[in-house]
Coordinates of C-alpha atoms in Angstrom, one line a residue:
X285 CA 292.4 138.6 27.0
X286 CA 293.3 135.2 28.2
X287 CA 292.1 132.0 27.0
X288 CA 291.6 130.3 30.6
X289 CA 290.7 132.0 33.9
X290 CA 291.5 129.8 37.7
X291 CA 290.0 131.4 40.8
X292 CA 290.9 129.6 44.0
X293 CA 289.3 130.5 46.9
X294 CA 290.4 130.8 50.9
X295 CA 287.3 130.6 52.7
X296 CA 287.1 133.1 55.5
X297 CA 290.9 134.3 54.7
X298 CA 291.6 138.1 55.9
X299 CA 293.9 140.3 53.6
X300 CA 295.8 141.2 56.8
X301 CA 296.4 137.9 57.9
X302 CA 297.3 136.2 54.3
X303 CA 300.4 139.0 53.8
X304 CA 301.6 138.7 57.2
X305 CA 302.0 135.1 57.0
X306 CA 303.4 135.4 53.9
X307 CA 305.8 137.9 54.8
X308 CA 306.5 135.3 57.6
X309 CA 307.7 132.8 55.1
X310 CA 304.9 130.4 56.6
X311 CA 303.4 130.9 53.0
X312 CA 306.1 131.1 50.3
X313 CA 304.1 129.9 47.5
X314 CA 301.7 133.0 48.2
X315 CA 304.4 135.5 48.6
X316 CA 305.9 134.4 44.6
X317 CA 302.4 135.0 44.1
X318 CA 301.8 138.7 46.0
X319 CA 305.1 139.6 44.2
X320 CA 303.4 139.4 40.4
X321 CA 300.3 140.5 41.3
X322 CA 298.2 143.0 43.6
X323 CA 296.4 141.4 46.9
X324 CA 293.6 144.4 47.6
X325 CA 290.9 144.4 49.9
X326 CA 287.6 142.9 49.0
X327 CA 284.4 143.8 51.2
X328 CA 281.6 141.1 51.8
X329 CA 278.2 141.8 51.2
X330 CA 275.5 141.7 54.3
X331 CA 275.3 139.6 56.4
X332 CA 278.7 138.9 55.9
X333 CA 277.9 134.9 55.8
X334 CA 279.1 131.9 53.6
X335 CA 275.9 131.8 51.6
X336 CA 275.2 135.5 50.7
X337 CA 278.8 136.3 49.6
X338 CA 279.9 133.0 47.8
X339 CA 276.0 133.6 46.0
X340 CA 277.3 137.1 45.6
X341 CA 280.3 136.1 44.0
X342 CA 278.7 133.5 41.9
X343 CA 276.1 135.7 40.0
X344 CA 278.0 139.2 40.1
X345 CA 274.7 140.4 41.7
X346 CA 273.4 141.1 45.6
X347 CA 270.5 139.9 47.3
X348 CA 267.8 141.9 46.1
X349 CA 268.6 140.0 42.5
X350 CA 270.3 136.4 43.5
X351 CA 267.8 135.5 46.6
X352 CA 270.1 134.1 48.9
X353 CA 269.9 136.6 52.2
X354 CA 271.5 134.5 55.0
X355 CA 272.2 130.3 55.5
X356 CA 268.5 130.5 56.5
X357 CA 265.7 132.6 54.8
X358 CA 261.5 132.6 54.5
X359 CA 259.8 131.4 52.1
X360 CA 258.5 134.2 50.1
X361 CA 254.3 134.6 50.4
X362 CA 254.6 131.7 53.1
X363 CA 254.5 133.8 56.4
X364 CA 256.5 132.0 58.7
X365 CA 257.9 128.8 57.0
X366 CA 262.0 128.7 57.1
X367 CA 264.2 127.1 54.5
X368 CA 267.4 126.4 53.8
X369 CA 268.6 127.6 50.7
X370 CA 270.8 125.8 48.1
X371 CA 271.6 126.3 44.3
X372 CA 268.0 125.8 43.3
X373 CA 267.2 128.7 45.1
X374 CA 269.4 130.8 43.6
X375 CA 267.7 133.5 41.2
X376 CA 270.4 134.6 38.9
X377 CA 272.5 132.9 36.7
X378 CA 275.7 131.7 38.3
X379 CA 279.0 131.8 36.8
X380 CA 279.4 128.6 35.3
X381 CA 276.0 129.7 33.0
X382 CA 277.2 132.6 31.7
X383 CA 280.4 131.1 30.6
X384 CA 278.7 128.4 29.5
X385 CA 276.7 130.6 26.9
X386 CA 280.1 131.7 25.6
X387 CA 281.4 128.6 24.9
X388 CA 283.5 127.9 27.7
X389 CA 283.4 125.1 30.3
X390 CA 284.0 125.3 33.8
X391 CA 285.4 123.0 36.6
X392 CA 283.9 124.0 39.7
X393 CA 285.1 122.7 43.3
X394 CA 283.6 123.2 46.7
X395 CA 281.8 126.5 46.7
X396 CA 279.4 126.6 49.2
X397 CA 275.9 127.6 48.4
X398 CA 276.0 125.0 45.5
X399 CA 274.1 121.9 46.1
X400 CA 272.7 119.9 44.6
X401 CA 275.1 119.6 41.3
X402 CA 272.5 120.4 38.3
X403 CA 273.6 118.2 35.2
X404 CA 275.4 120.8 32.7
X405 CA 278.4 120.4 30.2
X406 CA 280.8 121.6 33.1
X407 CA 282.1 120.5 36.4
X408 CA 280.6 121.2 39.4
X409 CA 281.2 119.3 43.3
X410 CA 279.3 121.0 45.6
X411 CA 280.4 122.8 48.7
X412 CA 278.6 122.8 52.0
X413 CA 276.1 122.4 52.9
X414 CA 276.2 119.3 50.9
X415 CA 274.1 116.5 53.2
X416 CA 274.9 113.4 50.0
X417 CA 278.1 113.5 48.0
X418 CA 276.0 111.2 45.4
X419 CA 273.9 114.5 44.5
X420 CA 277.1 116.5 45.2
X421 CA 278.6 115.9 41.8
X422 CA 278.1 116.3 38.0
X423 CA 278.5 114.6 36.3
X424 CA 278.3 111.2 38.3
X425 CA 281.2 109.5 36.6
X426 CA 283.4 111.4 38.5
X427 CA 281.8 110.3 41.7
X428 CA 284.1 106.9 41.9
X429 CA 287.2 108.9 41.8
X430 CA 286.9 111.2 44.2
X431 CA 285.8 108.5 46.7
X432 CA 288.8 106.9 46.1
X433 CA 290.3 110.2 47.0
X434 CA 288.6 110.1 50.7
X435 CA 286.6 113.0 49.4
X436 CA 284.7 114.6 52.5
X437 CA 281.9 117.1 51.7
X438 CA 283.0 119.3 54.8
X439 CA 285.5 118.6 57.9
X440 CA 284.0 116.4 60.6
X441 CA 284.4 119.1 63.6
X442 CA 283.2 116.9 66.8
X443 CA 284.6 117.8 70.1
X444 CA 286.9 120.6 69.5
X445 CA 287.0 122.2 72.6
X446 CA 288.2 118.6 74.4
X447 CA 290.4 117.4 71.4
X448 CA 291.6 120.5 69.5
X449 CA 294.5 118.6 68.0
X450 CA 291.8 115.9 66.5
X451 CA 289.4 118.8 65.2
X452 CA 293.0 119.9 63.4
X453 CA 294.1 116.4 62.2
X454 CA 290.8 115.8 60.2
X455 CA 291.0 119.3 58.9
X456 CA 294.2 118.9 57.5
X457 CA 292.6 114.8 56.7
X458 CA 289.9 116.8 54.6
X459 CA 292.6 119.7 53.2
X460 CA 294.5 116.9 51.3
X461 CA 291.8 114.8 50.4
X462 CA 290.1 117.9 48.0
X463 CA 293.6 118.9 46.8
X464 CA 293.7 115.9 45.3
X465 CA 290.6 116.0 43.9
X466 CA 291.1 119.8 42.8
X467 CA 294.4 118.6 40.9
X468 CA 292.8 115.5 39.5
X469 CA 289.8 117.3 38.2
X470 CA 291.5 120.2 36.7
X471 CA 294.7 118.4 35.4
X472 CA 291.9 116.2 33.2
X473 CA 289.4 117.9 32.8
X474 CA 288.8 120.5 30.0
X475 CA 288.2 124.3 30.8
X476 CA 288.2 127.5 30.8
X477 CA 287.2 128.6 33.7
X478 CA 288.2 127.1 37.2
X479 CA 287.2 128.2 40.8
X480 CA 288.0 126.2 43.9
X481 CA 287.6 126.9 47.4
X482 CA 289.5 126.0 50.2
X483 CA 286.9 125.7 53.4
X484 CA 289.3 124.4 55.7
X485 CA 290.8 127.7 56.3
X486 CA 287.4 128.8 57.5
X487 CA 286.5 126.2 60.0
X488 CA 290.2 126.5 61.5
X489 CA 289.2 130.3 62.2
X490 CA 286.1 129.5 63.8
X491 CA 287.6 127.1 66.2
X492 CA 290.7 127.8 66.5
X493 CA 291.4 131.4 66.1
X494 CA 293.3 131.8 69.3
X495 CA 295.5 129.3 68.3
X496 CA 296.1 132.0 65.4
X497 CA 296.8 134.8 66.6
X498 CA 298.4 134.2 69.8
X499 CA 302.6 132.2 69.7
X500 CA 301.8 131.3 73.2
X501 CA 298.3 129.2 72.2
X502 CA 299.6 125.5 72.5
X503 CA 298.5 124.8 69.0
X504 CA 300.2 127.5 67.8
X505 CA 302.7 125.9 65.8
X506 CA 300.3 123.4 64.9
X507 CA 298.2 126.1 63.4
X508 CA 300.8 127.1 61.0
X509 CA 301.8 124.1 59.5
X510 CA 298.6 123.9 58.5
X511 CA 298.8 127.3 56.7
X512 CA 301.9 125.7 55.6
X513 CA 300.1 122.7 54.1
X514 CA 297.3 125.5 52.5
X515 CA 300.4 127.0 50.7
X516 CA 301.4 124.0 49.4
X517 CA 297.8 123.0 48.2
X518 CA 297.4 126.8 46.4
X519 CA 301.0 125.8 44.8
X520 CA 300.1 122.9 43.7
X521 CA 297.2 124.6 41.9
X522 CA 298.8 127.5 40.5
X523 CA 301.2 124.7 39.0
X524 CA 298.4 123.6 37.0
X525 CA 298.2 127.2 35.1
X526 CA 300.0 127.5 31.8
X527 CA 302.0 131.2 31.8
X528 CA 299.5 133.2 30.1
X529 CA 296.4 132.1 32.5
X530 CA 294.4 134.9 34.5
X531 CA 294.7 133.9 38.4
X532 CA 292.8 135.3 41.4
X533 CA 292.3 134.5 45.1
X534 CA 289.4 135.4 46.5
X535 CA 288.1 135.1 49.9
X536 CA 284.7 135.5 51.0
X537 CA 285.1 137.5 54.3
X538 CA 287.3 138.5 56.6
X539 CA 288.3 137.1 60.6
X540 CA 288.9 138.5 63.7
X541 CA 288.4 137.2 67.5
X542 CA 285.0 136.4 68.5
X543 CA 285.3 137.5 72.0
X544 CA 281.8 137.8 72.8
X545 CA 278.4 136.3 71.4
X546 CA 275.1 139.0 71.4
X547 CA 271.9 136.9 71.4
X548 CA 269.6 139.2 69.0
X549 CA 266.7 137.5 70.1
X550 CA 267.3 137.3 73.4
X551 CA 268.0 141.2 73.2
X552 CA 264.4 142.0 71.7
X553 CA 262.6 139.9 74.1
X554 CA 264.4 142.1 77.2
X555 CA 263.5 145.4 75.2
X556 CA 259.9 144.3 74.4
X557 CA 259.8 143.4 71.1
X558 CA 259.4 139.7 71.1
X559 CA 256.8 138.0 73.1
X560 CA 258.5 136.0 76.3
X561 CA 260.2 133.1 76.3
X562 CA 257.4 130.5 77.3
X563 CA 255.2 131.8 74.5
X564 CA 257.8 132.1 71.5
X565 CA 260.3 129.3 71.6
X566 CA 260.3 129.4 67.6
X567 CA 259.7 131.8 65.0
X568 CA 256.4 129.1 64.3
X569 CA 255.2 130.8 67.6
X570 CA 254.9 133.9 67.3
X571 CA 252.2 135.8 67.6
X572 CA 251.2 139.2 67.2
X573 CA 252.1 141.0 70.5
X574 CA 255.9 140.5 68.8
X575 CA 257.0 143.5 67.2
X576 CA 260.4 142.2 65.6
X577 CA 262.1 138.8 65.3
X578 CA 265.7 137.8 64.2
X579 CA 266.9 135.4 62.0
X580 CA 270.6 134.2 62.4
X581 CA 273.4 136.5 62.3
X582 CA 271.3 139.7 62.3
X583 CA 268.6 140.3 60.3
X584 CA 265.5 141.8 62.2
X585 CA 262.0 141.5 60.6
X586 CA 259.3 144.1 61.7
X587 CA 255.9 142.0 62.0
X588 CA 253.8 144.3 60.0
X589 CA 250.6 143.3 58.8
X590 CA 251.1 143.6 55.2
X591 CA 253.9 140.6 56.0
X592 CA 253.1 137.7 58.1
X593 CA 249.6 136.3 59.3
X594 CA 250.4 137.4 62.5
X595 CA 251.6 140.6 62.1
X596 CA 250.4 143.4 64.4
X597 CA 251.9 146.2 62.8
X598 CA 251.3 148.8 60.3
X599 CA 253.7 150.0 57.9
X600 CA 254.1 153.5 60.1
X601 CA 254.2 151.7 63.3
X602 CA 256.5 149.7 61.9
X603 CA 258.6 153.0 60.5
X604 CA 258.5 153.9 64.4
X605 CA 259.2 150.6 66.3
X606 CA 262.3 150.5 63.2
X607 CA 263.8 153.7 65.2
X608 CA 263.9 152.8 68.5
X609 CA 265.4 148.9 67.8
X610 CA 268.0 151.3 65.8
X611 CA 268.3 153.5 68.5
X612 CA 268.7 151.3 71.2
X613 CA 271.0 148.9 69.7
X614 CA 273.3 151.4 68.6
X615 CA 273.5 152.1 72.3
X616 CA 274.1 149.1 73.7
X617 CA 277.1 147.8 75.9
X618 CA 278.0 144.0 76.6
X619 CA 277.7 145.1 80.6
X620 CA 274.1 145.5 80.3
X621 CA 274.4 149.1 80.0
X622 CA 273.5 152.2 77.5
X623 CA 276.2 154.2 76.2
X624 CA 276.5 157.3 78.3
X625 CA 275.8 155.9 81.7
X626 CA 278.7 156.5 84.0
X627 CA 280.3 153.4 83.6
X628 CA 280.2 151.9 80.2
X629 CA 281.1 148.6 78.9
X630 CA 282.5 148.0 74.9
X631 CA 279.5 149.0 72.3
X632 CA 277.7 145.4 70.5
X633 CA 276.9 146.7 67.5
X634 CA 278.6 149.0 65.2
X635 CA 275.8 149.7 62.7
X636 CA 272.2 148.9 61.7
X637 CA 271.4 149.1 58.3
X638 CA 268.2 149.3 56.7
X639 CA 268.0 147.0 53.5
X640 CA 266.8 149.6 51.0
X641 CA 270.4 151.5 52.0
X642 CA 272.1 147.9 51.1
X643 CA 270.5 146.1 47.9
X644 CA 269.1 147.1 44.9
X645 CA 266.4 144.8 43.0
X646 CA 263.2 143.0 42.5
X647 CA 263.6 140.6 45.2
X648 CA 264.4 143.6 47.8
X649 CA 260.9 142.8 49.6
X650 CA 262.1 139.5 50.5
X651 CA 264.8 141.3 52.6
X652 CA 264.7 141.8 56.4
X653 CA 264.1 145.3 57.7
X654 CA 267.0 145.7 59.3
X655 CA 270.9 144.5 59.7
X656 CA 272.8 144.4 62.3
X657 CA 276.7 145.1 62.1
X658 CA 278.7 143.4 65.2
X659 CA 281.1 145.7 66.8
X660 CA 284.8 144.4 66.7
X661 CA 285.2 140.9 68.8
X662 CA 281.4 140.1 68.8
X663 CA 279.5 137.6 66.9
X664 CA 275.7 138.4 66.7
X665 CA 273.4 134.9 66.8
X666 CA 270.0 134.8 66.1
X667 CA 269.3 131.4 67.9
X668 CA 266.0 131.2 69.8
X669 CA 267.0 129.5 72.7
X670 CA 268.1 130.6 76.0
X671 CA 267.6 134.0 77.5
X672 CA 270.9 135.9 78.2
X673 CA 271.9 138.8 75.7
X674 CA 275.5 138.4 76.2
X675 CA 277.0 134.7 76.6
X676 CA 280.4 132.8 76.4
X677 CA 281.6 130.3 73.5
X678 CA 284.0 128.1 74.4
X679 CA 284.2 126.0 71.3
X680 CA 283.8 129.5 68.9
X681 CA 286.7 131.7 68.9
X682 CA 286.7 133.5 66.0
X683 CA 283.6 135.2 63.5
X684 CA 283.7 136.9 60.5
X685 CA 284.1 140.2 59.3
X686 CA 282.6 142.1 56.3
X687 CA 285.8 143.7 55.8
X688 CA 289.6 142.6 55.3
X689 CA 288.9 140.3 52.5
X690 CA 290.9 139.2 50.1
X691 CA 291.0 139.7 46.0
X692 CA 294.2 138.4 44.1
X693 CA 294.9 139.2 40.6
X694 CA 298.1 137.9 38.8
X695 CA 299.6 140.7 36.8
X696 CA 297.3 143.0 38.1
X697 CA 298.0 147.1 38.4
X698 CA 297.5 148.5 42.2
X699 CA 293.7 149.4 42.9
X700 CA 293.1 153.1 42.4
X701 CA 293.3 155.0 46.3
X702 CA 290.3 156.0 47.9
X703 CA 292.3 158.9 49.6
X704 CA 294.7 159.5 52.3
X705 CA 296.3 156.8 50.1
X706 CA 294.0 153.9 51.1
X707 CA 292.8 151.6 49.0
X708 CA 289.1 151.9 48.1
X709 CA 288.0 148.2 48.7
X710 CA 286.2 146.2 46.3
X711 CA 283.3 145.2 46.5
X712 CA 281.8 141.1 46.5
X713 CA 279.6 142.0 43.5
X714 CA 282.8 143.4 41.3
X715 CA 284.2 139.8 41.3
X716 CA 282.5 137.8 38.7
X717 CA 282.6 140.1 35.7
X718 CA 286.1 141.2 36.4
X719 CA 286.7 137.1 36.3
X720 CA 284.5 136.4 33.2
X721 CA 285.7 139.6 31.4
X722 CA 289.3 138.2 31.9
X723 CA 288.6 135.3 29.0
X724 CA 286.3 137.9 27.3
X725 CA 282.7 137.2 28.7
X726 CA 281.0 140.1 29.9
X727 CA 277.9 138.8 32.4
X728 CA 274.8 140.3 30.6
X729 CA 274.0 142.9 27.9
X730 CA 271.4 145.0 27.9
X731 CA 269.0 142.4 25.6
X732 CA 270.1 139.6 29.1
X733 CA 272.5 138.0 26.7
X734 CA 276.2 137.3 27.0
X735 CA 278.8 139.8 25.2
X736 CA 281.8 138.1 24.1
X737 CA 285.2 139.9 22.9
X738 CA 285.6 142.2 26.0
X739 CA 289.3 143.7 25.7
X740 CA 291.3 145.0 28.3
X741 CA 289.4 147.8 28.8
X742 CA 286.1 145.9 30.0
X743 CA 288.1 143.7 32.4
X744 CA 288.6 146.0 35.5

C-alpha cells in the first residue's frame, strides 16, 4: 500500500493510438512509462461522453447511482425541463469525499463534470464546463496564482476549419498554461491523492483528427509536436512522484474518425415517431402525437404517459413502439437504405441498448429508454434542428468511442485474458476503488462508511 496515489488523465486518448506513438518515439516519456507498468484497455460507460464517464470515474458508480446520464439530462418529476448538469448534481460521493473520510487530501485539476468547486480541505479546479474561473476554484487563494499562470478554463476553439494552425496554437497556449498550474499546485500543495486531466488532447481529436491519422494531412507534423509537448507535460508530472507513489493514466474514451454525422431526431421524425418539423422545433414542443424523442448523442425517450405531461403512450405501447425504433435502426444504412435491399450502404448504428441491460440502481428511472451505439466512423447527434438524417461536418472530424480506452498502472501485473488471449477490458466503474484502494481506502462498506487498511489483495 502506498502512501500517495497521482492519476493523470488524457482526455479522449485511445489505447491504440497512445502505444503507437509511443513506439514512435513521438512520446518517450510514456514509453519509460509503458515499460514499468501495464497500459490495458479501459471501456467507457454509455453514452460514451465527457460527463457520464469522468462522473463514472469520479464516484466508482454508473448512472443509475451517480445521476449524470449525458452533458444534458431532464429534470427528474419536471416533464420536459432540460438541465445541464454539474457537480451539484452529482448523487454519489466523488473521490476526493471518500478520501477525504480517510484522512487523506486531494489535489484535483480539470476533470470535467466538476463545477462549481465546493469548499472542502482539498484542492479542486474545475474542468469544463466551467462558465467563471472565480467559482472554478477552492479554495480562492489559489485563484491569483493561476491567473498569473494564463489559466484558461477550456481552449478557445473559434474558426477551426479556416485557421487550423490558430485552433492548434491556443491548444497548445492552454496545454502549457495548466501544466504549470498542475506542477505548481501539486509541487506545494499537500496530498495524497492527485488526478489531473489533460483536455487538450480531446479537443485536438475532435477537430483535428485527420490531421492525426493521416502523414499527408498538412498539420500532420504539427499534430505531433503537440503529442510531443503532451509527453513532456505527463513527464513533467510523473517527475513530481517520489519512487514508491501509485501512478495511473486513465483516459475517458476512446477516438476514431467521425466520417459521418446521423441526426437521431431527424431520423424519428422520417420514421414517424416525432411530430414534423414545424410543430416540434424543441423538446418544449412536443406534444403527444410524438412517440420518441432524443437527447444528444443517443438516448431515445419513449413518451409514455406515466412520464411526461404529454405523453401518449402506455407502458405496452411503449414496449411495442421500443421494438420497431430497435428494429429499424439496427437496419439502417447512411444511403437511405435498409439492410438487405440490393444495394446497401455502411450500417449507422451498431447497437441499441435498453437501459435496464446497462445500469443498475435507484436512479435507473431517470434513464432514457433506449441507447444508441454509432457504427464505426459515425457520430450520432441529437440536435433538433434541420431535417436530414445523414449530414457532413466540416469542422468535426473525429468522435469518440466507448472502447480503446486507456488504464495505466505503474508496477502493475498484465490484466487477466478474456480468451483467445485478449485482454478482458476494464470497465469505467473499476477505476476509482482500484485508485483509492492503492493508498488503502476502500470506497464504501457495507454500513456506507469508508474501510481503511485495504492490502494488496483489495487493490485489483
Amino acid at each position: 500500500m502506498a502512501e500517495r496515489a497521482l492519476v493523470i488523465g488524457l482526455d479522449g486518448m485511445p489505447r491504440t493510438l497512445l502505444t503507437q506513438l509511443a513506439a514512435e518515439g513521438v512520446l518517450p516519456h510514456v514509453a519509460g512509462l509503458l515499460a514499468e507498468g501495464t497500459c490495458g484497455e479501459l471501456r467507457a460507460p454509455v453514452p460514451e461522453i465527457s460527463s457520464t464517464s469522468w462522473a463514472t470515474f469520479l464516484t466508482g458508480t454508473n448512472p443509475a447511482r451517480h445521476g449524470i446520464f449525458g452533458f444534458t439530462d431532464l429534470v427528474p418529476g419536471e416533464g420536459y425541463r432540460v438541465q445541464f448538469p454539474n457537480l451539484l448534481h452529482l448523487r454519489e460521493p466523488a473521490l476526493w469525499a471518500l478520501a477525504a473520510a480517510a484522512g487523506r487530501r486531494t489535489v484535483c485539476v480539470n476533470v470535467p463534470g466538476t463545477y462549481p468547486a465546493v469548499a472542502m480541505d482539498s484542492v479542486l479546479v474545475s474542468g469544463f464546463v466551467a462558465p467563471s474561473l472565480e467559482r472554478a476554484v477552492t479554495p480562492g487563494r489559489l485563484l491569483p496564482q493561476l491567473r498569473r499562470f494564463g489559466y484558461e478554463l477550456d481552449v478557445e476553439v473559434g474558426d477551426v476549419v479556416a485557421d487550423p494552425q490558430g485552433f492548434l496554437a491556443r491548444a497548445v497556449r492552454a496545454l502549457r498554461a495548466r501544466t504549470d498550474a498542475m506542477e505548481h499546485l501539486l509541487t506545494y500543495e499537500p496530498w495524497e491523492l492527485g488526478v489531473a486531466v489533460f483536455t487538450e488532447t480531446d479537443r485536438v481529436h475532435h477537430f483535428l483528427w485527420r490531421s492525426v491519422v493521416d502523414p499527408d494531412d498538412p498539420l500532420h507534423t504539427a499534430v505531433r509536436d503537440f503529442y510531443r509537448l503532451v509527453d513532456d507535460c505527463v513527464g513533467r508530472l510523473v517527475g513530481l512522484c517520489r519512487p514508491d507513489d501509485e501512478l495511473f493514466m486513465v483516459s475517458d474514451h476512446g477516438f476514431g474518425p467521425a466520417d459521418q454525422q446521423c441526426y437521431v431526431n431527424a431520423w424519428l421524425r422520417e420514421a414517424g415517431h416525432l411530430a414534423g418539423l414545424d410543430t416540434t422545433e424543441k423538446l418544449t414542443g412536443l406534444d403527444s402525437r410524438s412517440t420518441a424523442f432524443a437527447l444528444d448523442p443517443a438516448r431515445i425517450y419513449l413518451h409514455r404517459k406515466s412520464r411526461f405531461p404529454g405523453g401518449g403512450l402506455t407502458d405496452a405501447e411503449a414496449e411495442d413502439v421500443s421494438g420497431e425504433i430497435t428494429d429499424e435502426l439496427l437496419q439502417l444504412r447512411s444511403d437511405g437504405t435498409r439492410a438487405g435491399t440490393d444495394v446497401d450502404g455502411p450500417l449507422l448504428v451498431s447497437q441499441v441498448l435498453r437501459a435496464d441491460e446497462l445500469y443498475q440502481g435507484p436512479l435507473l428511472q431517470h434513464a432514457a429508454d433506449l441507447l444508441v451505439l454509432p457504427a464505426e466512423g459515425v457520430q450520432l447527434r441529437g440536435a433538433w434542428g434541420g431535417t436530414g438524417v445523414v449530414r457532413a461536418d466540416d469542422m468535426l472530424t473525429g468522435t469518440h468511442t466507448r472502447d480503446n480506452a486507456v488504464f495505466y498502472r505503474r508496477g502493475a501485473p498484465a490484466p487477466s485474458s478474456g480468451g483467445a488471449g485478449r485482454q478482458t477490458p476494464m470497465e469505467m466503474v473499476d477505476v476509482a476503488p482500484t485508485v483509492l484502494a492503492s493508498i488503502g481506502v476502500r470506497p464504501l462498506g457495507r454500513d456506507g462508511s469508508v474501510v481503511l487498511g485495504v492490502g494488496k489483495e483489495g487493490r485489483e
